[in-house]
Amino acid sequence: KNQVEQSPQSLIILEGKNCTLQCNYTVSPFSNLRWYKQDTGRGPVSLTIMTFSENTKSNGRYTATLDADTKQSSLHITASQLSDSASYICVVSAGYGNKLVFGAGTILRVKS
Amino acid sequence: GAGVSQSPRYKVAKRGQDVALRCDPISGHVSLFWYQQALGQGPEFLTYFQNEAQLDKSGLPSDRFFAERPEGSVSTLKIQRTQQEDSAVYLCASSLLRAGGAKGANVLTFGAGSRLTVL
């Protein structure tokens, strides 16, 4: 069964600190992996998209990594800001792309 | 428009009532997706349109759920005889490319969602 598991379920960090969110997947055939940020009451917004051949991709203070052999991905947030408080969702695209398998998300709270 | 617009943002329905949720995708976007997001969970796929054609409806949970996109732009998700377990946020997303196209991963733009509460 295609699954995406994320950890931790939730996380609280102090403003300015770094953090890393994890994603493990069992999705086949793998097409690409995406990280989304979802603010409360909003739809998800794309942060990064990585295909099989990409190991890392950055978007400002967000850096995603992908290990296609171990089927793991991480999202590293540097110098966190209060506005980073949101749910971060790992999404894996299976097959021809119209089947996106979503993780349950990691709820991040950045405190001042 | 500038983004994906969904209406209503909030809908409270009595059990057994029919509801209709509307999605206005970004103009010119070929692909349109509907997702269901339960509280504390990630979105789950419901259905996919390429222009006006509904190419995948494998995620619709029952025959009470029906979606259409008759002119290849605006889409409506209809839920008949609503049940309490239908309570969720219904997200619509659109993308410029058709899913699975040769140009690779297509970026989805999501709407803010319609929150349905069935009493």
XYZ file of C-alpha atoms in Angstrom:
231
model
C 0.000 0.000 0.000
C 1.313 3.471 -0.868
C 2.048 5.317 2.358
C 3.844 8.438 3.522
C 4.821 8.708 7.171
C 6.108 11.847 8.815
C 7.855 12.551 12.078
C 7.652 14.129 14.489
C 3.909 14.622 14.637
C 4.461 18.051 16.182
C 7.390 20.200 17.183
C 7.933 23.373 19.180
C 11.124 25.382 18.704
C 12.413 28.813 19.646
C 12.626 31.536 17.063
C 16.020 31.548 15.358
C 16.665 27.838 15.889
C 16.963 25.227 13.144
C 14.863 22.097 12.817
C 14.578 19.021 10.612
C 11.397 17.205 9.680
C 11.421 13.621 8.441
C 9.439 11.762 5.796
C 9.519 8.049 4.956
C 7.546 6.654 2.061
C 6.549 3.386 0.497
C 5.192 4.601 -2.812
C 5.703 2.807 -6.086
C 6.367 3.640 -8.797
C 8.002 6.801 -7.511
C 7.644 9.928 -9.618
C 8.569 12.867 -7.389
C 8.486 14.083 -3.794
C 7.112 17.420 -2.672
C 7.083 19.371 0.543
C 4.159 21.677 1.212
C 3.536 24.273 3.905
C -0.046 24.601 5.101
C -1.015 27.531 7.281
C -4.106 27.125 9.444
C -7.228 27.629 7.369
C -5.299 27.739 4.109
C -4.543 25.365 1.297
C -1.063 23.795 1.041
C 1.632 25.838 -0.691
C 4.478 24.122 -2.528
C 7.979 24.539 -1.083
C 10.033 22.066 -3.133
C 9.616 19.333 -5.726
C 12.331 16.702 -6.221
C 12.557 13.997 -8.819
C 14.380 10.681 -8.505
C 17.746 12.101 -9.546
C 17.771 15.062 -7.183
C 19.350 14.709 -3.742
C 18.777 18.188 -2.410
C 16.821 21.298 -3.246
C 16.660 24.636 -1.473
C 14.044 27.347 -1.328
C 15.282 30.190 0.836
C 15.622 28.940 4.403
C 14.062 25.594 3.450
C 16.307 22.743 2.259
C 14.867 19.386 1.276
C 16.868 16.202 0.836
C 15.907 12.963 -0.850
C 17.438 9.510 -0.549
C 15.607 7.409 -3.111
C 17.442 4.251 -2.018
C 16.190 4.374 1.559
C 12.967 6.177 0.542
C 13.538 8.963 2.998
C 13.320 12.723 2.765
C 13.953 15.537 5.175
C 13.039 19.197 5.299
C 15.516 21.423 7.135
C 14.431 24.873 8.230
C 17.194 27.315 9.076
C 16.920 30.302 11.416
C 13.228 29.742 12.075
C 10.789 32.627 12.157
C 7.395 32.968 13.828
C 5.800 32.838 10.370
C 7.192 29.335 9.882
C 4.535 28.066 12.293
C 2.407 25.783 10.114
C 1.848 22.183 9.113
C 4.508 20.766 6.799
C 3.271 18.019 4.543
C 5.369 15.516 2.615
C 3.727 14.368 -0.611
C 4.892 11.620 -2.942
C 3.669 11.362 -6.496
C 3.048 7.829 -7.663
C 3.104 6.702 -11.231
C 1.969 9.267 -13.735
C 1.473 12.122 -11.333
C -2.217 12.423 -10.718
C -1.985 10.226 -7.635
C -0.428 12.265 -4.856
C -0.014 10.443 -1.568
C 0.001 12.880 1.342
C 1.551 12.409 4.745
C -0.379 13.539 7.818
C 1.996 16.457 8.272
C 4.248 17.775 11.035
C 2.815 20.673 12.997
C 5.578 23.169 13.701
C 5.206 25.924 16.235
C 7.878 28.594 16.503
C 7.889 30.479 19.797
C 9.475 33.845 20.553
C -7.929 34.941 -11.361
C -4.776 35.197 -9.324
C -5.350 31.991 -7.412
C -7.713 29.078 -6.893
C -10.948 30.281 -5.368
C -13.324 28.034 -3.440
C -16.783 28.716 -2.119
C -18.331 28.585 0.318
C -15.448 28.781 2.774
C -17.656 27.313 5.491
C -20.779 25.214 5.191
C -22.867 23.704 7.965
C -25.350 21.093 6.810
C -27.878 18.926 8.582
C -27.455 15.194 8.105
C -29.245 14.141 4.949
C -28.933 17.515 3.254
C -27.303 17.895 -0.166
C -24.368 20.312 -0.549
C -22.476 21.750 -3.505
C -18.935 23.085 -3.272
C -17.488 25.258 -5.995
C -13.945 25.608 -7.283
C -12.690 28.343 -9.614
C -9.248 27.231 -10.800
C -6.562 29.483 -12.202
C -7.563 30.524 -15.712
C -6.061 28.238 -18.343
C -5.129 25.457 -15.945
C -5.697 22.089 -17.531
C -5.700 19.873 -14.462
C -8.075 20.120 -11.529
C -8.045 17.961 -8.423
C -10.365 17.570 -5.449
C -9.054 16.394 -2.087
C -10.703 15.658 1.259
C -8.788 16.640 4.400
C -10.007 15.372 7.742
C -8.961 17.189 10.899
C -5.302 16.555 11.679
C -4.734 14.515 8.537
C -3.174 15.112 5.173
C -5.414 15.587 2.136
C -6.727 12.471 0.429
C -7.352 12.296 -3.301
C -10.946 12.320 -4.481
C -10.975 12.968 -8.207
C -9.026 14.440 -11.137
C -10.127 16.345 -14.239
C -8.138 17.071 -17.352
C -10.086 19.921 -18.912
C -13.716 18.742 -18.836
C -12.882 15.048 -18.712
C -13.015 13.299 -15.359
C -10.104 10.909 -15.815
C -9.904 9.528 -12.307
C -12.646 9.312 -9.705
C -11.201 6.418 -7.777
C -10.969 8.412 -4.547
C -14.643 9.297 -4.266
C -15.760 7.492 -1.086
C -19.269 6.624 -2.192
C -21.841 7.199 -4.901
C -23.146 10.114 -2.838
C -20.150 12.093 -4.089
C -20.276 13.538 -7.576
C -17.978 16.019 -9.307
C -18.228 17.815 -12.612
C -16.331 20.345 -14.687
C -18.614 20.773 -17.695
C -16.733 23.521 -19.525
C -13.230 22.671 -18.398
C -12.919 25.544 -15.941
C -15.182 25.829 -12.870
C -15.778 22.577 -11.015
C -18.463 21.577 -8.547
C -18.244 18.821 -5.962
C -21.679 17.668 -4.888
C -22.383 15.527 -1.855
C -25.838 14.041 -1.560
C -27.523 12.972 1.679
C -24.586 14.184 3.779
C -23.414 12.085 6.709
C -21.412 13.144 9.755
C -18.328 11.360 8.425
C -18.384 13.725 5.438
C -17.292 16.551 7.756
C -13.903 17.698 6.460
C -12.156 20.401 4.512
C -12.543 19.924 0.772
C -9.548 21.254 -1.114
C -9.403 22.038 -4.800
C -6.111 22.322 -6.667
C -5.275 23.168 -10.250
C -2.187 22.977 -12.390
C -1.204 24.295 -15.779
C -0.042 20.943 -17.114
C -1.877 17.686 -17.475
C -0.889 15.172 -14.848
C 1.782 12.772 -16.032
C 2.779 14.928 -18.961
C 6.231 14.756 -20.511
C 7.213 18.071 -18.945
C 7.525 16.434 -15.590
C 6.278 17.365 -12.158
C 3.434 19.841 -12.362
C 3.077 22.393 -9.590
C -0.333 22.347 -7.959
C -1.895 25.512 -6.627
C -4.401 24.862 -3.877
C -7.433 26.841 -2.873
C -8.107 27.676 0.770
C -10.691 24.915 0.975
C -14.334 24.595 1.926
C -14.893 23.426 5.483
C -17.992 21.238 5.681
C -19.554 20.429 9.029
C -22.426 17.950 9.050
C -24.543 18.011 12.198
